[in-house]
PDB file of C-alpha atoms in Angstrom:
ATOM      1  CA  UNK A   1      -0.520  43.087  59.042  1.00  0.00           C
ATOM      2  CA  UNK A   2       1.473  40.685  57.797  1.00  0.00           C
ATOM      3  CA  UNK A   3      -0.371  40.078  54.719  1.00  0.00           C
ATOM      4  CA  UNK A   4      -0.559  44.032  54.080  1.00  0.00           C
ATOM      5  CA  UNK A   5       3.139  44.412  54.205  1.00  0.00           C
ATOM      6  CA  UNK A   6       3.666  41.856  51.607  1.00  0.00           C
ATOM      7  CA  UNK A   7       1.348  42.935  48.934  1.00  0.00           C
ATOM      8  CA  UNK A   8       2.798  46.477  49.348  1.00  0.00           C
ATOM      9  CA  UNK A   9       6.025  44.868  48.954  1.00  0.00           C
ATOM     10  CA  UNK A  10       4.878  43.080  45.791  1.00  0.00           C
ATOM     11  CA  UNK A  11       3.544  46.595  44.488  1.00  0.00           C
ATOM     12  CA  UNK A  12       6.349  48.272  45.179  1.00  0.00           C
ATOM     13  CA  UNK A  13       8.690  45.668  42.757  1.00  0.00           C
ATOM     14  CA  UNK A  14       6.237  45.605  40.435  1.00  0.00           C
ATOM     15  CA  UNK A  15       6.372  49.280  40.164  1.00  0.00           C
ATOM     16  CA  UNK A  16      10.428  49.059  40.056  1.00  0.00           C
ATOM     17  CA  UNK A  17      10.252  46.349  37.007  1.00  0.00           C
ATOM     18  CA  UNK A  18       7.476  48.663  35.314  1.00  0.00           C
ATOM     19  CA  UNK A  19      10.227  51.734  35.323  1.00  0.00           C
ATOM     20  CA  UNK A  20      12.988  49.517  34.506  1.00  0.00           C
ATOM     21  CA  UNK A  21      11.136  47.485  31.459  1.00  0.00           C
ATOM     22  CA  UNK A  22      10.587  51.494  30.574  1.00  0.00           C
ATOM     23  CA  UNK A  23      13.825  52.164  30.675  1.00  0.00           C
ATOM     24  CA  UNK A  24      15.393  49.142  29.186  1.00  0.00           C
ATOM     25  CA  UNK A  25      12.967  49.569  26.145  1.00  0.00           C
ATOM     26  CA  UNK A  26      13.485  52.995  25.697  1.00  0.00           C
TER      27      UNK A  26
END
């Protein structure tokens, strides 16, 4: 379980950089 949370954690901040990298280079 504990394993499962963290990768959805790491998923979930990867998503956030991905939108702000998108919005920085835009």
């Amino acid at each position: 379980d504990i394993s499962e949370s963290s990768d959805s954690i790491v998923k979930q901040l990867n998503d956030i950089n991905g939108t702000i990298r998108v919005r920085v280079l835009h």
